[in-house]
Short mmCIF file of C-alpha atoms and ligand atoms in Angstrom, two decimals:
data_model
loop_
_atom_site.label_atom_id
_atom_site.label_comp_id
_atom_site.label_asym_id
_atom_site.label_seq_id
_atom_site.Cartn_x
_atom_site.Cartn_y
_atom_site.Cartn_z
CA MET A 524 9.13 23.59 27.76
CA SER A 525 10.56 27.01 26.91
CA ASP A 526 8.41 29.17 24.61
CA THR A 527 11.34 29.59 22.23
CA LEU A 528 11.89 25.85 21.65
CA LYS A 529 9.86 24.00 19.04
CA ASP A 530 9.76 20.22 19.04
CA PRO A 531 10.58 19.10 15.46
CA ARG A 532 8.27 16.09 15.85
CA SER A 533 5.26 18.29 16.47
CA LYS A 534 6.24 21.59 14.83
CA TYR A 535 3.97 20.40 12.05
CA GLU A 536 1.18 17.92 12.60
CA SER A 537 1.75 14.46 11.20
CA ILE A 538 -0.55 14.67 8.19
CA GLU A 539 -2.79 11.82 7.12
CA PRO A 540 -3.80 12.99 3.65
CA PRO A 541 -7.03 11.52 2.29
CA GLU A 542 -6.59 9.36 -0.83
CA GLN A 543 -6.37 11.77 -3.77
CA THR A 544 -5.11 11.81 -7.32
CA GLN A 545 -4.16 14.71 -9.51
CA SER A 546 -3.05 14.48 -13.10
CA GLU A 547 0.65 15.14 -13.58
CA PRO A 548 2.23 17.63 -12.74
CA GLY A 549 -0.35 18.45 -10.05
CA LEU A 550 -1.13 21.74 -8.34
CA ASP A 551 -0.26 22.99 -4.87
CA ARG A 552 -3.64 24.71 -4.66
CA ASP A 553 -5.46 21.34 -4.94
CA LEU A 554 -3.46 19.50 -2.24
CA LYS A 555 -5.47 18.15 0.69
CA PRO A 556 -4.27 19.32 3.17
CA LEU A 557 -2.52 22.36 1.72
CA ALA A 558 1.27 22.38 2.10
CA ASP A 559 3.15 25.07 4.01
CA LEU A 560 5.34 27.11 1.64
CA GLY A 561 6.53 29.41 4.44
CA THR A 562 4.25 32.22 3.32
CA ASN A 563 3.22 33.05 6.88
CA SER A 564 6.51 32.18 8.57
CA TYR A 565 9.68 32.86 6.57
CA THR A 566 11.39 36.08 7.62
CA GLY A 567 14.27 37.32 5.49
CA SER A 568 17.29 39.26 6.68
CA GLY A 569 18.94 40.48 3.48
CA ARG A 570 21.14 37.42 3.06
CA LEU A 571 20.68 37.40 -0.74
CA ALA A 572 20.29 41.13 -1.31
CA GLY A 573 20.87 42.11 -4.94
CA ARG A 574 21.25 38.50 -6.13
CA ARG A 575 19.51 37.15 -9.23
CA ALA A 576 18.06 33.65 -9.01
CA LEU A 577 16.52 31.14 -11.43
CA ILE A 578 14.57 28.26 -9.90
CA THR A 579 13.24 25.47 -12.13
CA GLY A 580 9.96 24.03 -10.84
CA GLY A 581 9.59 27.19 -8.75
CA ASP A 582 5.78 27.21 -8.98
CA SER A 583 5.03 24.67 -6.27
CA GLY A 584 6.34 22.50 -3.48
CA ILE A 585 9.99 22.85 -2.53
CA GLY A 586 10.79 25.22 -5.42
CA ALA A 587 7.97 27.56 -4.40
CA ALA A 588 9.14 27.67 -0.78
CA VAL A 589 12.66 28.42 -1.98
CA ALA A 590 11.39 31.14 -4.34
CA ILE A 591 9.48 32.87 -1.53
CA ALA A 592 12.45 32.65 0.85
CA PHE A 593 14.94 33.91 -1.75
CA ALA A 594 12.68 36.90 -2.50
CA ARG A 595 12.37 37.72 1.20
CA GLU A 596 16.17 37.52 1.44
CA GLY A 597 16.36 40.23 -1.25
CA ALA A 598 16.97 38.29 -4.49
CA ASP A 599 15.16 38.82 -7.79
CA VAL A 600 13.57 35.46 -8.62
CA ALA A 601 12.66 33.81 -11.93
CA ILE A 602 10.59 30.62 -11.83
CA SER A 603 10.24 28.04 -14.59
CA TYR A 604 7.29 25.61 -14.70
CA LEU A 605 4.97 23.72 -17.03
CA PRO A 606 2.16 25.76 -18.67
CA ASP A 607 -0.53 23.75 -16.79
CA GLU A 608 0.89 25.10 -13.53
CA GLN A 609 0.06 28.75 -14.23
CA PRO A 610 -2.28 29.12 -11.19
CA ASP A 611 0.48 28.01 -8.81
CA ALA A 612 3.03 30.19 -10.63
CA ASP A 613 0.75 33.23 -10.27
CA HIS A 614 0.50 32.68 -6.52
CA VAL A 615 4.29 32.42 -6.12
CA VAL A 616 4.92 35.51 -8.23
CA GLN A 617 2.49 37.49 -6.08
CA GLU A 618 4.55 36.50 -3.06
CA ILE A 619 7.86 37.37 -4.78
CA GLU A 620 6.54 40.81 -5.71
CA ARG A 621 5.15 41.37 -2.23
CA ALA A 622 8.78 41.08 -1.05
CA GLY A 623 9.66 44.11 -3.22
CA VAL A 624 11.98 42.34 -5.68
CA LYS A 625 11.68 41.49 -9.38
CA SER A 626 9.94 38.34 -10.58
CA LEU A 627 9.85 36.50 -13.89
CA GLN A 628 7.56 33.70 -15.07
CA LEU A 629 9.02 31.15 -17.49
CA PRO A 630 6.37 28.62 -18.57
CA GLY A 631 7.50 25.79 -20.87
CA ASP A 632 8.64 22.20 -21.07
CA LEU A 633 12.25 21.63 -20.02
CA GLN A 634 12.35 18.39 -21.99
CA GLU A 635 13.16 20.70 -24.91
CA LEU A 636 16.74 21.93 -25.30
CA GLU A 637 15.48 25.28 -26.63
CA GLN A 638 13.43 25.87 -23.48
CA CYS A 639 16.42 25.06 -21.23
CA GLU A 640 18.46 27.68 -23.06
CA ALA A 641 15.61 30.20 -23.28
CA ILE A 642 14.93 30.34 -19.53
CA VAL A 643 18.54 31.27 -18.83
CA LYS A 644 18.62 33.88 -21.60
CA GLN A 645 15.34 35.47 -20.46
CA THR A 646 16.44 35.59 -16.82
CA VAL A 647 19.72 37.26 -17.74
CA GLU A 648 17.90 39.79 -19.91
CA ALA A 649 15.26 40.59 -17.28
CA PHE A 650 17.57 40.81 -14.25
CA GLY A 651 20.81 41.97 -15.93
CA GLY A 652 22.59 38.74 -14.95
CA LEU A 653 22.31 35.49 -13.01
CA ASP A 654 24.09 34.36 -9.86
CA ILE A 655 21.97 31.61 -8.32
CA LEU A 656 20.66 28.60 -10.24
CA VAL A 657 18.44 26.03 -8.53
CA ASN A 658 17.92 22.87 -10.62
CA ASN A 659 14.77 21.68 -8.92
CA ALA A 660 12.33 20.54 -11.66
CA SER A 661 11.66 16.79 -11.78
CA ARG A 662 8.89 14.30 -12.38
CA GLN A 663 8.23 11.21 -10.26
CA VAL A 664 5.82 8.52 -11.43
CA TRP A 665 5.66 5.17 -9.63
CA HIS A 666 5.46 1.75 -11.30
CA GLU A 667 5.01 -1.68 -9.75
CA ASN A 668 7.60 -3.44 -11.94
CA ILE A 669 10.40 -2.50 -14.30
CA GLU A 670 8.38 -4.04 -17.16
CA ASP A 671 5.67 -1.46 -16.50
CA ILE A 672 7.99 1.45 -17.25
CA GLU A 673 7.29 2.03 -20.95
CA ASP A 674 10.23 3.34 -22.90
CA GLU A 675 8.41 6.63 -23.45
CA GLN A 676 7.93 7.03 -19.68
CA PHE A 677 11.59 6.31 -19.09
CA ASP A 678 12.59 8.84 -21.72
CA THR A 679 10.27 11.51 -20.26
CA THR A 680 11.73 11.03 -16.79
CA MET A 681 15.32 11.22 -18.03
CA LYS A 682 14.60 14.32 -20.13
CA SER A 683 12.59 16.12 -17.43
CA ASN A 684 15.06 15.40 -14.64
CA ILE A 685 18.61 14.88 -15.88
CA TYR A 686 18.72 16.35 -19.39
CA SER A 687 17.01 19.52 -18.15
CA SER A 688 19.40 19.96 -15.20
CA PHE A 689 22.45 19.41 -17.37
CA ARG A 690 21.26 21.66 -20.18
CA VAL A 691 20.07 24.54 -17.98
CA THR A 692 23.34 24.40 -16.05
CA LYS A 693 25.40 24.37 -19.24
CA ALA A 694 23.50 27.40 -20.53
CA ALA A 695 23.87 29.23 -17.21
CA VAL A 696 27.57 28.70 -16.47
CA PRO A 697 28.89 31.26 -18.99
CA HIS A 698 26.84 33.94 -17.16
CA LEU A 699 27.96 33.04 -13.62
CA GLU A 700 30.57 35.22 -11.99
CA PRO A 701 32.77 34.26 -9.03
CA GLY A 702 30.56 34.09 -5.94
CA SER A 703 27.70 32.47 -7.81
CA SER A 704 26.02 29.30 -6.61
CA ILE A 705 24.35 26.30 -8.27
CA ILE A 706 22.09 24.02 -6.22
CA PHE A 707 20.59 20.71 -7.35
CA THR A 708 17.56 19.11 -5.74
CA SER A 709 18.57 15.48 -5.31
CA SER A 710 16.72 13.12 -2.93
CA ILE A 711 17.13 10.47 -0.29
CA GLN A 712 16.16 8.27 -3.24
CA ALA A 713 19.72 8.76 -4.52
CA TYR A 714 20.88 6.61 -1.58
CA GLN A 715 17.82 4.52 -0.69
CA PRO A 716 15.97 3.87 -3.97
CA SER A 717 12.37 2.65 -3.67
CA GLU A 718 11.59 -0.45 -5.71
CA THR A 719 8.65 1.40 -7.31
CA LEU A 720 10.66 4.49 -8.33
CA LEU A 721 13.53 2.94 -10.34
CA ASP A 722 13.73 5.52 -13.14
CA TYR A 723 13.16 8.51 -10.84
CA ALA A 724 15.65 7.36 -8.20
CA MET A 725 18.43 6.89 -10.75
CA THR A 726 17.95 10.49 -11.95
CA LYS A 727 18.36 11.74 -8.38
CA ALA A 728 21.62 9.78 -8.02
CA ALA A 729 22.78 11.25 -11.32
CA MET A 730 22.01 14.80 -10.18
CA ASN A 731 23.89 14.21 -6.97
CA ASN A 732 26.84 12.86 -8.91
CA LEU A 733 26.78 15.76 -11.39
CA SER A 734 26.75 18.27 -8.54
CA LYS A 735 29.88 16.72 -7.02
CA GLY A 736 31.80 16.53 -10.30
CA LEU A 737 30.76 20.02 -11.33
CA ALA A 738 31.69 21.40 -7.91
CA GLN A 739 35.29 20.42 -8.58
CA ALA A 740 35.20 21.75 -12.13
CA LEU A 741 33.76 25.14 -11.15
CA ALA A 742 35.45 25.83 -7.79
CA PRO A 743 38.56 27.14 -9.58
CA ARG A 744 36.22 29.64 -11.29
CA GLY A 745 34.77 30.77 -7.94
CA ILE A 746 31.41 29.08 -8.48
CA ARG A 747 30.08 26.79 -5.73
CA VAL A 748 27.95 23.76 -6.60
CA ASN A 749 25.97 21.82 -4.00
CA ALA A 750 22.84 19.71 -3.63
CA VAL A 751 19.98 19.25 -1.20
CA ALA A 752 18.58 15.75 -0.60
CA PRO A 753 15.02 16.01 0.74
CA GLY A 754 13.21 13.15 2.43
CA PRO A 755 9.41 12.77 2.19
CA ILE A 756 7.96 16.26 1.66
CA TRP A 757 4.27 17.00 1.13
CA THR A 758 4.08 18.46 -2.40
CA PRO A 759 1.99 17.97 -5.60
CA LEU A 760 4.63 15.50 -6.82
CA GLN A 761 3.22 12.86 -4.46
CA PRO A 762 -0.51 12.67 -5.36
CA SER A 763 0.14 13.12 -9.10
CA HIS A 764 1.19 9.47 -9.51
CA GLY A 765 4.33 9.93 -7.37
CA GLN A 766 3.11 7.24 -4.93
CA PRO A 767 0.41 4.56 -4.94
CA THR A 768 -2.66 6.42 -3.62
CA GLU A 769 -3.15 4.03 -0.68
CA LYS A 770 0.39 4.84 0.56
CA LEU A 771 -0.35 8.58 0.71
CA THR A 772 -2.39 8.31 3.89
CA GLN A 773 0.74 7.39 5.87
CA PHE A 774 3.09 9.56 3.84
CA GLY A 775 6.35 10.24 5.69
CA GLN A 776 5.33 8.58 8.93
CA GLY A 777 8.00 5.86 8.80
CA GLY A 778 11.00 8.17 9.36
CA PRO A 779 12.71 9.05 12.65
CA LEU A 780 10.72 12.28 13.12
CA GLY A 781 7.52 10.35 12.45
CA ARG A 782 5.97 12.82 10.01
CA ALA A 783 6.25 14.19 6.47
CA GLY A 784 8.21 17.38 5.97
CA GLN A 785 6.70 20.61 4.65
CA PRO A 786 8.27 22.60 1.76
CA ALA A 787 8.88 25.49 4.18
CA GLU A 788 11.33 23.27 6.10
CA LEU A 789 13.59 23.06 3.03
CA ALA A 790 13.99 26.78 2.33
CA GLY A 791 16.70 27.41 4.92
CA ALA A 792 19.01 24.80 3.37
CA TYR A 793 18.84 26.47 -0.05
CA VAL A 794 19.25 29.97 1.39
CA PHE A 795 22.32 28.78 3.28
CA LEU A 796 23.91 27.13 0.23
CA ALA A 797 23.21 30.20 -1.94
CA SER A 798 24.50 32.69 0.63
CA GLU A 799 27.93 34.03 1.54
CA GLU A 800 27.75 32.04 4.76
CA ALA A 801 28.39 28.90 2.69
CA SER A 802 31.51 30.37 1.01
CA TYR A 803 33.60 27.27 1.92
CA VAL A 804 30.85 24.73 1.15
CA ALA A 805 31.13 23.09 -2.29
CA GLY A 806 30.44 19.56 -3.52
CA GLU A 807 28.19 18.94 -0.51
CA THR A 808 24.78 17.28 -0.39
CA LEU A 809 22.75 18.57 2.50
CA GLY A 810 20.18 16.03 3.66
CA VAL A 811 16.83 17.40 4.86
CA THR A 812 15.25 14.04 5.46
CA GLY A 813 13.59 14.11 8.88
CA GLY A 814 16.39 11.95 10.27
CA SER A 815 16.81 9.17 7.69
CA PRO A 816 20.57 8.89 7.16
CA THR A 817 22.23 10.04 3.93
CA PRO A 818 25.74 8.60 3.71
P1 LIG B 1317 6.55 19.76 -7.31
O1 LIG B 1317 5.67 18.96 -8.18
O2 LIG B 1317 5.95 20.88 -6.56
O3 LIG B 1317 7.77 20.33 -8.14
C1 LIG B 1317 8.30 19.71 -9.26
C2 LIG B 1317 8.26 20.70 -10.39
O4 LIG B 1317 9.01 20.18 -11.49
C3 LIG B 1317 6.87 20.96 -10.93
O5 LIG B 1317 6.24 22.02 -10.25
C4 LIG B 1317 7.15 21.32 -12.40
O6 LIG B 1317 7.10 22.72 -12.57
C5 LIG B 1317 8.58 20.88 -12.62
N1 LIG B 1317 8.69 20.02 -13.81
C6 LIG B 1317 8.55 18.68 -13.90
N2 LIG B 1317 8.71 18.28 -15.17
C7 LIG B 1317 8.99 19.40 -15.89
C8 LIG B 1317 9.27 19.65 -17.27
N3 LIG B 1317 9.29 18.65 -18.17
N4 LIG B 1317 9.48 20.93 -17.65
C9 LIG B 1317 9.44 21.94 -16.75
N5 LIG B 1317 9.20 21.76 -15.44
C10 LIG B 1317 8.98 20.50 -15.04
O7 LIG B 1317 7.22 18.73 -6.29
P2 LIG B 1317 8.45 18.86 -5.28
O8 LIG B 1317 8.33 17.66 -4.43
O9 LIG B 1317 8.54 20.19 -4.67
O10 LIG B 1317 9.69 18.64 -6.23
C11 LIG B 1317 10.80 19.51 -6.28
C12 LIG B 1317 12.06 18.70 -6.30
O11 LIG B 1317 12.18 18.02 -5.06
C13 LIG B 1317 12.12 17.62 -7.37
O12 LIG B 1317 13.41 17.63 -7.94
C14 LIG B 1317 11.93 16.34 -6.60
O13 LIG B 1317 12.57 15.26 -7.22
C15 LIG B 1317 12.60 16.70 -5.29
N6 LIG B 1317 12.26 15.86 -4.15
C16 LIG B 1317 10.99 15.85 -3.66
C17 LIG B 1317 10.72 15.05 -2.57
C18 LIG B 1317 9.33 14.98 -1.99
O14 LIG B 1317 9.09 14.13 -1.12
N7 LIG B 1317 8.41 15.82 -2.38
C19 LIG B 1317 11.71 14.28 -1.98
C20 LIG B 1317 12.99 14.32 -2.51
C21 LIG B 1317 13.25 15.13 -3.60
MG1 LIG B 1318 4.20 22.41 -9.76
#
């Protein structure tokens, strides 16, 4: 095989993580094995030079890989996260600053309306504006049966996933000029809901739906709205009650590529949707699923 070709089945080893549990929200630094955030591989080429980005859940997993890639593409990057995630957030900010752009840390709980509004305000103040918003924060906690999902759990999932995305977006839109881009992190769960993730999966369908409605509402204002639908990606979401622990050892092996994805494999999709190269792409959901179909 040519040296320049990489087989997507074996580009990353098919991980078989040992059984492990972290308390929610979990930390990247405690994952076994560690996930690849693209730190040693992503090379930027100025595709987002001078842009100003806000990424919710930018401390770890997919959001962290996107934050590192955006910074290497020349964007200033603000990340929001829960206070318990400070160690992960410090690592990501080091990487952002190493790229020679501005960073901003925004700890706080996005279940609160005030926090949703504050992160937008602080980003605009620190960077002098905002032109890329990535609604990526979410929680995923599995339950055997619908009766096991206590009302408080249900409420926390709705607030963390849908309320936060809607509220942050609403606060951001008045600041977005033509050419700006909003990206939602949906999921293959929006199309193929797992029986143990009922509340989570419905939030991912809602985010997908919101991105398509909003794309039509904001296109006449020159703002593009899109979504990315990841498949099984190795992140702290999974061992912090995102899956039954015994399922983790085969995580992602059932899909066509036969392995879990790494956060680094998502970054290119977000860079594309944020960049000028996607100027005619709006209302789209880009699947990064390892081959499982998204309709
Ligand atoms: P992750 O745990 O690294 O990221 C999720 C982040 O959400 C956390 O880091 C946390 O900062 C943030 N968050 C959750 N609740 C919050 C709250 N109340 N306030 C503020 N922040 C909060 O895991 P990830 O897998 O990278 O998740 C990123 C996105 O990808 C999520 O939207 C998730 O639904 C989506 N996704 C993940 C997978 C997967 O297999 N990992 C698959 C499809 C979609
Ligand atoms: Mg995190």
